Coordinates of C-alpha atoms in Angstrom, one line a residue:
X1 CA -18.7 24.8 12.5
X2 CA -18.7 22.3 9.3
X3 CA -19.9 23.6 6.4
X4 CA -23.4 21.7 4.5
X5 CA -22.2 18.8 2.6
X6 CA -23.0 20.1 -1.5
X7 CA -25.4 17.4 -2.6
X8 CA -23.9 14.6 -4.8
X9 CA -25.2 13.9 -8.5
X10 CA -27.5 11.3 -8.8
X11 CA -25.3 9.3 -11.6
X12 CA -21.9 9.2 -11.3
X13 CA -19.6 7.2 -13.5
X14 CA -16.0 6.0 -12.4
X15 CA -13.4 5.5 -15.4
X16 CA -10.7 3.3 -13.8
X17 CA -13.4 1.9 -11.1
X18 CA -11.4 -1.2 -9.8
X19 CA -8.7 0.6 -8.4
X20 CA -7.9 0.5 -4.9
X21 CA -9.4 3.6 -3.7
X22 CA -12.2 4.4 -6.5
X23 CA -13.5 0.9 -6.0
X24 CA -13.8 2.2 -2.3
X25 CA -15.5 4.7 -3.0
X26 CA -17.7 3.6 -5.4
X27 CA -19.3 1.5 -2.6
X28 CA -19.4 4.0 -0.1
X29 CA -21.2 6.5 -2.9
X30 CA -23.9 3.9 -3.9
X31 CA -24.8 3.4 -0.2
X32 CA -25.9 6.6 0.0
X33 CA -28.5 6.3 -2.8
X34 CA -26.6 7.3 -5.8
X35 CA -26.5 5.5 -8.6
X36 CA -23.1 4.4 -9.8
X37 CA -21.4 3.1 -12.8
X38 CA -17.9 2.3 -14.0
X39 CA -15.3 0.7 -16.4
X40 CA -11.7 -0.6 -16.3
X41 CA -9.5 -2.5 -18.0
X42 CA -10.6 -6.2 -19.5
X43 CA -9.3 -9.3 -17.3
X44 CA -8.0 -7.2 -14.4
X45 CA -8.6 -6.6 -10.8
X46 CA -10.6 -9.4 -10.7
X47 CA -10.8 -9.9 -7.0
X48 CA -12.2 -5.8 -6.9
X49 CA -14.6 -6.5 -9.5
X50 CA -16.4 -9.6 -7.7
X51 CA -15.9 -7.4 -4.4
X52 CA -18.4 -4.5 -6.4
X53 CA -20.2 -6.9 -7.9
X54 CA -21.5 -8.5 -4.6
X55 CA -22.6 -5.0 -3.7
X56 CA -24.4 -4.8 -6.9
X57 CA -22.1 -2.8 -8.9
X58 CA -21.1 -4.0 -12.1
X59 CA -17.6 -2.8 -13.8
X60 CA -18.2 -2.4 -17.6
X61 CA -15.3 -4.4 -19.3
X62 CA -13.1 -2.3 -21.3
X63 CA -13.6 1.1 -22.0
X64 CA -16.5 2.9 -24.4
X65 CA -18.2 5.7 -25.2
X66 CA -21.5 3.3 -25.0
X67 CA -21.0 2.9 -20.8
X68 CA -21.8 6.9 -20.9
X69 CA -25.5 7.2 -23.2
X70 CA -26.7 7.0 -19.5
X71 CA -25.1 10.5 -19.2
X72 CA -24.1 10.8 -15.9
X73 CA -24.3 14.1 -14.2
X74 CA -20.5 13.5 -13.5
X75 CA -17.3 11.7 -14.4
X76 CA -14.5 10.7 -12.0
X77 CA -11.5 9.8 -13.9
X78 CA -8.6 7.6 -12.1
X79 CA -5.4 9.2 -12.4
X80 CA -3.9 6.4 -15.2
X81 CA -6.4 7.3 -18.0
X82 CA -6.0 10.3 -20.3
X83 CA -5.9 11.3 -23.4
X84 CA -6.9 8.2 -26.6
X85 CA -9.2 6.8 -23.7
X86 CA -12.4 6.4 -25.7
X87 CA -14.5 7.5 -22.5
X88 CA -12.2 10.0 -21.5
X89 CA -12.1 11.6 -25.0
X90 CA -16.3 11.5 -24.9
X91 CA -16.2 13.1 -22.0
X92 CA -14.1 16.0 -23.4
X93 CA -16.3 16.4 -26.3
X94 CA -19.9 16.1 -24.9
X95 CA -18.3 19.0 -22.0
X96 CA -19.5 16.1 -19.1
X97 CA -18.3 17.8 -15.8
X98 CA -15.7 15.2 -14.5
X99 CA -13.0 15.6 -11.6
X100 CA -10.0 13.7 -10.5
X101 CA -10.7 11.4 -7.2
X102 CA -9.0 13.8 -4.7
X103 CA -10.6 16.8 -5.9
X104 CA -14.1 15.1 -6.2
X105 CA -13.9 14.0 -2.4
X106 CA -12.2 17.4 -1.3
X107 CA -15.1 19.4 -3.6
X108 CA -18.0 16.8 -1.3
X109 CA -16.9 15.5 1.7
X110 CA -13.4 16.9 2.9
X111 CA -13.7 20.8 2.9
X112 CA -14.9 22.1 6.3
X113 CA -13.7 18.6 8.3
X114 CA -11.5 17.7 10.6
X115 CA -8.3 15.9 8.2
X116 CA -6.0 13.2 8.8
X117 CA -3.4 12.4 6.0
X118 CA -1.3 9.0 6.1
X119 CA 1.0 9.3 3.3
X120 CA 4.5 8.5 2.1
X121 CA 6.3 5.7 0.7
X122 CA 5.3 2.7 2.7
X123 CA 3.1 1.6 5.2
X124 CA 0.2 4.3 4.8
X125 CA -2.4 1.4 4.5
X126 CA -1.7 -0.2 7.5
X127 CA -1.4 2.9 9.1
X128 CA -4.4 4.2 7.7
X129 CA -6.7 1.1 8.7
X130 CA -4.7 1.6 12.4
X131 CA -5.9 5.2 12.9
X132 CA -9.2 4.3 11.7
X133 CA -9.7 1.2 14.3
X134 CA -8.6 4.1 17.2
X135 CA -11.0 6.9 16.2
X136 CA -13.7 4.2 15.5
X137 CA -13.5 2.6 18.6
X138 CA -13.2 6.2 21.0
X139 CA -16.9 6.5 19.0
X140 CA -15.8 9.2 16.7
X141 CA -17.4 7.7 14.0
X142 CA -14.9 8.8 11.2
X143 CA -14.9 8.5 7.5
X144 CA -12.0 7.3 6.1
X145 CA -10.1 5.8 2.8
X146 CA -8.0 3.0 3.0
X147 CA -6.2 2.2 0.1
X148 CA -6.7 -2.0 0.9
X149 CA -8.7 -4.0 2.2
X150 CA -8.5 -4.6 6.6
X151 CA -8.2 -8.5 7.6
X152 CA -10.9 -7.7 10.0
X153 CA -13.3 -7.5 7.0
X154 CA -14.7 -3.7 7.3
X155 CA -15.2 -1.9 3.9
X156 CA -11.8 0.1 2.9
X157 CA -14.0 3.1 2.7
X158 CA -16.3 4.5 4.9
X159 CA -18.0 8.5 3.7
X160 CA -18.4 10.7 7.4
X161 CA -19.2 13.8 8.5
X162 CA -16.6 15.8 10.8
X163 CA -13.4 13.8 11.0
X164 CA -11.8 11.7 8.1
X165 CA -8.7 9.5 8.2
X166 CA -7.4 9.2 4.4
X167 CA -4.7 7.5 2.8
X168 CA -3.3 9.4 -0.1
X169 CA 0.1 8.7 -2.2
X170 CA 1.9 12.0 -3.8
X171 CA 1.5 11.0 -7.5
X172 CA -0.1 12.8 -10.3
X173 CA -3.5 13.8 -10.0
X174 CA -4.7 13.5 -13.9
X175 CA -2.9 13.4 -17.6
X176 CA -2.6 16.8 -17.2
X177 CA -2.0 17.7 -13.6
X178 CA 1.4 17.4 -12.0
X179 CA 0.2 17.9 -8.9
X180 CA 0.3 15.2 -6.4
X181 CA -3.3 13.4 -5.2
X182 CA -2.3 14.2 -1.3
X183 CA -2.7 18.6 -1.6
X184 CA -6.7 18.2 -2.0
X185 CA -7.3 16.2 1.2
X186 CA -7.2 19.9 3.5
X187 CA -4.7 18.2 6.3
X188 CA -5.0 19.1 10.4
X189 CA -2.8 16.0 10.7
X190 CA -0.4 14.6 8.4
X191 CA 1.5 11.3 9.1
X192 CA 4.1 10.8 7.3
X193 CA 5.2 6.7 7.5
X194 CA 8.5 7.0 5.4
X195 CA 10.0 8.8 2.4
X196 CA 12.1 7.0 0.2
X197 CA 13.1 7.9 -3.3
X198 CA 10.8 5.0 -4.3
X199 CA 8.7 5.9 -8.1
X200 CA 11.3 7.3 -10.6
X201 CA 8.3 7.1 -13.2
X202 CA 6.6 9.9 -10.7
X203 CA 9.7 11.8 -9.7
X204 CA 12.5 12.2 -11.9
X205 CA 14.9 12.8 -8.4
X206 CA 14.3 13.0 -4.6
X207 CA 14.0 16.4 -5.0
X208 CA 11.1 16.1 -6.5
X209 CA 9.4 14.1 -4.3
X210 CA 10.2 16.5 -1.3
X211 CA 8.7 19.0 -3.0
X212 CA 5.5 17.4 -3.2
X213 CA 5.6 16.3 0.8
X214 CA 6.2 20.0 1.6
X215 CA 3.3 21.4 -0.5
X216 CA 1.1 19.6 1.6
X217 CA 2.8 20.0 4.9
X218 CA 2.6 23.8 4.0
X219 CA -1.7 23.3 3.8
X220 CA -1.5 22.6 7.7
X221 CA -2.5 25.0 10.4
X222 CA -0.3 26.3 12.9
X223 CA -2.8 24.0 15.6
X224 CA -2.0 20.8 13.5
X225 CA 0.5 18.5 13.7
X226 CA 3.1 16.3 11.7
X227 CA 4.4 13.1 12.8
X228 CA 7.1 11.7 11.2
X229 CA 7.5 7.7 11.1
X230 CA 10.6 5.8 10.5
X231 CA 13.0 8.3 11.3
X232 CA 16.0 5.8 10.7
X233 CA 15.4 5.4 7.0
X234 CA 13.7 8.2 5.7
X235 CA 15.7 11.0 3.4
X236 CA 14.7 14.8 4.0
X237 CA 13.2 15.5 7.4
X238 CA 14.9 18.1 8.0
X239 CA 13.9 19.9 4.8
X240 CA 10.3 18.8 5.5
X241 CA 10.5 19.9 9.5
X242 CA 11.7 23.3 8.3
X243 CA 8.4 24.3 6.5
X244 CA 6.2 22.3 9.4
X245 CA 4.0 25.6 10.7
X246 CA 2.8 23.7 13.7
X247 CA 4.1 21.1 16.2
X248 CA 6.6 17.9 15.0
X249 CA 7.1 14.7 16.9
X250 CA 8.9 12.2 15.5
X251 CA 9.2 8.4 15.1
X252 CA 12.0 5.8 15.9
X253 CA 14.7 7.8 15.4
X254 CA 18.2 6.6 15.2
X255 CA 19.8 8.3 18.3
X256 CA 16.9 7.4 20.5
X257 CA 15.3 10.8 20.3
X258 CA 11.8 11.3 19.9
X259 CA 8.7 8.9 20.9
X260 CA 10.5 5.6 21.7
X261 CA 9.2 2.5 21.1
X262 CA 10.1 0.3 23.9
X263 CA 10.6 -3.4 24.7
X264 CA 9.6 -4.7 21.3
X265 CA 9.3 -8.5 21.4
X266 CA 7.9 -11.7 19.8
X267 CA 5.0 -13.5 21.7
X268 CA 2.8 -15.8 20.8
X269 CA 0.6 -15.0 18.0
X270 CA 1.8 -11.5 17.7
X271 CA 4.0 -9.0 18.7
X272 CA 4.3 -6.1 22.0
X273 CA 5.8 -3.4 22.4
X274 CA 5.4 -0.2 25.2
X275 CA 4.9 3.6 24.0
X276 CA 3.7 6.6 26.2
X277 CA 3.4 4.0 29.4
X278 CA 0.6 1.8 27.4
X279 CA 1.3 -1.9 26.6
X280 CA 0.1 -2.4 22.8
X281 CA -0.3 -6.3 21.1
X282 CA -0.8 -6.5 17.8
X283 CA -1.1 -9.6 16.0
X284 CA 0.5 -8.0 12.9
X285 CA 4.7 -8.9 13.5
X286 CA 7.2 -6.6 12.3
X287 CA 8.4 -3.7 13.9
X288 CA 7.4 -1.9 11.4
X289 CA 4.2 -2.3 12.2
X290 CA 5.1 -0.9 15.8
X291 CA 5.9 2.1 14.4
X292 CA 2.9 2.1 12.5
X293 CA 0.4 1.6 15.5
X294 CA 2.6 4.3 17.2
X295 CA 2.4 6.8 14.7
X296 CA -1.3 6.5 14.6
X297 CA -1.5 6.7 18.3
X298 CA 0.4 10.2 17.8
X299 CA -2.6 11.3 15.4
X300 CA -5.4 9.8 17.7
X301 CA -3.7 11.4 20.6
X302 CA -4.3 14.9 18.5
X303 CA -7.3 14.1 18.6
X304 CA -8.0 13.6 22.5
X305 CA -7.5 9.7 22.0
X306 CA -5.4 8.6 25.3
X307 CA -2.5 6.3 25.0
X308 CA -3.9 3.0 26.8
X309 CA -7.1 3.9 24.8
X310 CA -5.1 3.5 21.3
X311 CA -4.0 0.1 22.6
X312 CA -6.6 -1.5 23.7
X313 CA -8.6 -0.6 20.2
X314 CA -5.5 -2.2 18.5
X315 CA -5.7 -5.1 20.4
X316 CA -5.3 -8.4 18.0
X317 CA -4.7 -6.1 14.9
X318 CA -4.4 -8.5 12.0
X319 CA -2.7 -6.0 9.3
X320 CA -4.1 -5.6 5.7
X321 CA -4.7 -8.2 2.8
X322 CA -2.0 -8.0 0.4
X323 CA 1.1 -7.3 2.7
X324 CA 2.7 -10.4 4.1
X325 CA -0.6 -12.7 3.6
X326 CA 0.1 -16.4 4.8
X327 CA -0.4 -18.1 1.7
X328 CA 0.7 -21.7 3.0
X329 CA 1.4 -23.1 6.3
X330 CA 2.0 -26.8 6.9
X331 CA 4.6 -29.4 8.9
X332 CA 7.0 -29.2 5.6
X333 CA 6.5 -25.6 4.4
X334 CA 5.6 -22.0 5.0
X335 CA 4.9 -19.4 2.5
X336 CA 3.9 -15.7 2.7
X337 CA 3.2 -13.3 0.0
X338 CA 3.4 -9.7 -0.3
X339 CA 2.2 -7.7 -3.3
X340 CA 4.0 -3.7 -2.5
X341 CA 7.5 -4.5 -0.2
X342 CA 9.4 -4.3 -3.1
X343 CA 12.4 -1.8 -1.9
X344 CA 15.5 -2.6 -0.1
X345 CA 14.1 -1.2 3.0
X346 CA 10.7 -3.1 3.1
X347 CA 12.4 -6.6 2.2
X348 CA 14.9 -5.9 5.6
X349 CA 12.1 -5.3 7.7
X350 CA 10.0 -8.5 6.2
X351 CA 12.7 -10.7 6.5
X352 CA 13.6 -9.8 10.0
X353 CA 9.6 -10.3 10.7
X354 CA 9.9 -13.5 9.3
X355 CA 13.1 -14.2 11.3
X356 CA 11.1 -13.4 14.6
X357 CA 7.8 -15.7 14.0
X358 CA 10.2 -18.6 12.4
X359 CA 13.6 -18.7 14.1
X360 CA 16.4 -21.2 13.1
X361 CA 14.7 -21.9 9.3
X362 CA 15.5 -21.4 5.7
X363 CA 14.4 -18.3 4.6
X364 CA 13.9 -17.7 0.4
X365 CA 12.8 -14.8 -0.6
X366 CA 11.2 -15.0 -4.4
X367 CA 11.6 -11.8 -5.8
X368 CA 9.6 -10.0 -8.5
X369 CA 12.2 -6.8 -8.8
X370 CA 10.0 -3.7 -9.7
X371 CA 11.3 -0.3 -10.0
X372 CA 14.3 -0.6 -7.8
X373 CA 16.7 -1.1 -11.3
X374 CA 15.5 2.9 -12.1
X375 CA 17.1 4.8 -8.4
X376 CA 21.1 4.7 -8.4
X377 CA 20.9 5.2 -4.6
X378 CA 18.9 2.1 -3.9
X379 CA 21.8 -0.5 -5.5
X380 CA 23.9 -0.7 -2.6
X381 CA 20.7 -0.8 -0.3
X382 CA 19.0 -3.9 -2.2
X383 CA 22.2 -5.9 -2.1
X384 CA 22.4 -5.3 1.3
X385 CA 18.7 -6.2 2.2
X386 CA 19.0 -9.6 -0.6
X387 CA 21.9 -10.6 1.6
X388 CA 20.1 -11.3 4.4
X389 CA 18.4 -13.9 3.0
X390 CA 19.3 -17.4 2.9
X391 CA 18.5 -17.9 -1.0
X392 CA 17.2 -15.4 -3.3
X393 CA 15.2 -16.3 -6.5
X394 CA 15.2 -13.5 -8.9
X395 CA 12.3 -13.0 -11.3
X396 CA 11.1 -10.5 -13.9
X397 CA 7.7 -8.9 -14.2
X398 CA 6.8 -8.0 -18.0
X399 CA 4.9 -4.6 -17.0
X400 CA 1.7 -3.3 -18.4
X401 CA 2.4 -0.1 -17.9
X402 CA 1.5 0.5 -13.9
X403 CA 5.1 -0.1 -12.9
X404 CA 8.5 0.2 -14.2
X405 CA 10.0 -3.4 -14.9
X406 CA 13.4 -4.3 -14.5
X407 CA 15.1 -5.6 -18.0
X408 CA 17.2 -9.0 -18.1
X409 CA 20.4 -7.5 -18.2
X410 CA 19.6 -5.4 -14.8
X411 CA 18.8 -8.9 -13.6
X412 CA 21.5 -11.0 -14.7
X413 CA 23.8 -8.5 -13.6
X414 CA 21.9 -8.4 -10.1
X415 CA 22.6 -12.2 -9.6
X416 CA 25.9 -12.1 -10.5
X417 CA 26.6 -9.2 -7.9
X418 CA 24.8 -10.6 -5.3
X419 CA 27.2 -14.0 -5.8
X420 CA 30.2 -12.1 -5.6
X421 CA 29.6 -11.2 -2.4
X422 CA 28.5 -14.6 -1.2
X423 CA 24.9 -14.7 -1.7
X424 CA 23.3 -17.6 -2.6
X425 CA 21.1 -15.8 -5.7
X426 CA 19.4 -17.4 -9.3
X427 CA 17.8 -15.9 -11.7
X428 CA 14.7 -17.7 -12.9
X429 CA 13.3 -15.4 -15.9
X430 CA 9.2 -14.9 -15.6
X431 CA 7.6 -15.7 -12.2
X432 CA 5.6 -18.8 -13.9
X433 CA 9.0 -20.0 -13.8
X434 CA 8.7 -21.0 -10.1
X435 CA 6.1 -23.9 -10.7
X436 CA 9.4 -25.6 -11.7
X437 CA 12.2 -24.5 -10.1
X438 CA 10.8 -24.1 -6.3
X439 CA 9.8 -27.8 -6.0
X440 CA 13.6 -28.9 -6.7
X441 CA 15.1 -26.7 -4.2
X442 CA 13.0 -26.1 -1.2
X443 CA 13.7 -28.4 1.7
X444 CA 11.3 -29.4 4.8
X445 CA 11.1 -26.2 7.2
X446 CA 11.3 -24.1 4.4
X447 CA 9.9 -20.2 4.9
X448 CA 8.9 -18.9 1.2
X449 CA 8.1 -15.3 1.0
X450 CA 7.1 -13.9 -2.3
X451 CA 8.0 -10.1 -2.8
X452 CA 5.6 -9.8 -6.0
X453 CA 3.4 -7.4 -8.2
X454 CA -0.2 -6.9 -6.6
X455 CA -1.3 -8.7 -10.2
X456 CA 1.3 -11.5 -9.5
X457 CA 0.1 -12.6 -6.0
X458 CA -2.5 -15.7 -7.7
X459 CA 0.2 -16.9 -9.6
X460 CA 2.2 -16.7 -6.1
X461 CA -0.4 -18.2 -4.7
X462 CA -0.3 -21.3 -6.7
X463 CA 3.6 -21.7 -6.9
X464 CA 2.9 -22.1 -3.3
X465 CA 0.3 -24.6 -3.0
X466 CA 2.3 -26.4 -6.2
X467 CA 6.1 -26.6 -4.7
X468 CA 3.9 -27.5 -1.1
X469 CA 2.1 -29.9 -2.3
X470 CA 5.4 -31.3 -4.0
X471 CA 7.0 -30.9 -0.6
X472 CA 4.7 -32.9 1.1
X473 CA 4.5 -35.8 -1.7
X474 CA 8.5 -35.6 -0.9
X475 CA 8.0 -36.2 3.0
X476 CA 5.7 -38.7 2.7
X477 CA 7.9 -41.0 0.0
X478 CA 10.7 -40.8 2.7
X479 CA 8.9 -41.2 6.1
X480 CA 7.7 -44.6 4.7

């Protein structure tokens, strides 16, 4: 029987509220009557501080001691602000009772329910938003976390009783605790999409990041259940089955074992594929989002959600903003933008994606490298994925401190490898670059897809429209 919810505070203030998954939360708190405040940086995440704002919460710019004279009856602090933050320090010294996000929604909401975890490298928010569609739909009514925000235009959080669906990435919880976000959520399911050695400023080896998957695999009860996604790719899974107390079915495996996913294939406006004797369509391409859709279907089936039933409630799935958004699509051009498939393996299964919706074209991929420079074992796979493309642009990201940027002599040195082996690959310094290079080289039937920083995607956006726009001007002078 589930335990009596502990009654919220009546003020609660968010330090680092336009993130992701405290902006999410946020709005779920405040429709329950509390009264909600927060602060970030200045002049960023400006699409998630217009989303709050329209729900009549307003993000204090820049942090101060002055947001807290209210003082709040508690303080949730987001995971990348410690120690010379002028809030957090006044929280420290006026003894403010604050938690991290995952121990704040484990201490309220998640203690006493019914658990599903979607983590790993990639694809937990598609995943997430997938399992959330099937328990919705079978009129489960769950509560869930998803770390983006659905095409179909539902909130990316939603606060429920007895069952929640929660994405949750394995990196630090606060400045001073190592341990990874994901232990707090209390698992019955975990769905593992993927684990690559993918955030060397997290985990200094792979090692390291196994350790972290098995502490929470070690949380679940011998009646719950791991699935593990992309089997073909993923390092560890046999450390991480060894330490599984309860039941393992695994995804896509290279030696056709475990749940197949059958007769993948291309239709129009989408994608279907078989599993389990159901026929699923999504309108999200990509077999990896097959694999997503099954690996949900796994956790809903846990859950007493039949095959067919998963199917049908995925019906027309449209994906999540901010992974492989159609930025530009006219006679001349096509353009795509993506703002977290930055490693080898995600750039393979975009470009093949791409390859399936636009046969017989030009693909250029317009790459922001991020992180990939810091793993030794992910060289040989990036030059493998980049030379699938038919022209790589190479650009650098100057980092703010959220991600590790690549330096120019990682990227100089990246072209010139990638040309040795016959790939046709520039380096164009800073993305802004691309409002002059693109227009000279694209040609009509072009495919662009931008691999960029989630704070790079307007700027994408408007190299797009710009070299389009060109394109078109192009056409036109020569049709005449």
């Amino acid at each position: 029987m589930r335990r009596k919810m502990t009654p919220l505070p009546d003020h609660i203030h968010f330090i680092g509220g336009c993130g992701r998954a405290m902006s999410g939360v946020m709005a779920a708190i405040a429709n329950r009557g509390v009264r909600v405040t927060g602060s970030d940086e200045e002049n960023t995440y400006g699409p998630t501080r217009h989303w709050l704002a329209k729900k009549g919460i307003a993000i204090s710019a820049g942090f101060n001691s002055r947001n807290l004279d209210t003082q709040p009856g508690l303080v949730v602090i987001g995971r990348q602000h410690g120690r010379g933050n002028a809030e957090v320090e006044y929280v420290l010294e006026k003894r403010i009772p604050y938690l991290s996000l995952p121990e704040f929604l484990c201490f309220y909401f998640l203690n006493g329910s019914r658990n599903i975890l979607v983590t790993g490298s990639k694809g937990k928010t598609t995943t997430t938003a997938m399992l959330a569609k099937i328990l919705e739909s079978a009129g489960m009514a769950p509560g869930y976390m998803i770390g983006g925000m659905p095409r179909s235009g539902i909130d990316p959080v939603k606060l429920g009783r007895t069952t929640y669906v929660l994405e949750a990435d394995d990196y630090s919880t606060l400045w001073w605790n190592d341990n990874p976000k994901a232990v707090y959520c209390r698992p019955e399911v975990v769905v593992l999409c993927n684990s690559f050695h993918d955030h060397p400023e997290h985990h200094a080896n792979p090692d390291v990041r196994l350790r972290h998957f098995t502490a929470l695999i070690e949380q679940l009860p011998q009646s719950g259940l791991l699935v593990l996604a992309d089997c073909r790719n993923s390092i560890g899974l046999d450390r991480l089955m060894a330490v599984a107390p309860c039941p393992v079915r695994i995804v896509d495996t290279a030696d056709g074992s475990g749940e197949a996913i059958l007769g993948y294939r291309k239709v129009e406006k989408g994608a279907v594929f078989e599993w389990n004797d159901a026929e699923f369509f999504l309108e999200a391409v990509g077999r990896m989002h097959a694999r997503n859709a099954v690996s949900a279907a796994i956790a809903a089936q846990h859950f007493g959600v039949a095959a067919d039933a998963a199917a049908a409630a995925l019906s027309g799935f449209q994906g999540v903003a901010g992974r492989m958004d159609r930025a530009l699509s006219t006679r001349d051009l096509d353009a795509y933008i993506d703002g977290y498939g930055y490693l080898p393996e995600s750039l393979a299964e975009n470009m093949s994606a791409l390859r399936d919706m636009h046969p017989q074209r030009r693909h250029i991929l317009i790459y922001q490298l991020l992180i990939v420079d810091g793993i030794p074992e992910a060289q040989k796979p990036l030059h493998i994925s980049l030379a699938g493309w038919d022209k790589v642009l190479i650009a650098s990201y100057r980092s703010a401190g959220l991600m590790v940027a690549a330096g120019d002599g990682y990227l100089l040195g990246l072209e010139a490898t990638l040309r040795e082996r016959g790939v046709d690959a520039t380096y164009i310094g800073p993305l802004e670059n691309g409002l002059t290079v693109l227009p000279g080289l694209v040609e009509t039937g072009d495919v662009l897809f931008f691999s960029v920083h989630p704070r790079s995607t307007d700027l994408a956006l408007r190299i797009a429209h710009h070299t389009g726009a060109h394109e078109n001007t192009h056409h036109q002078q020569y049709a005449r």
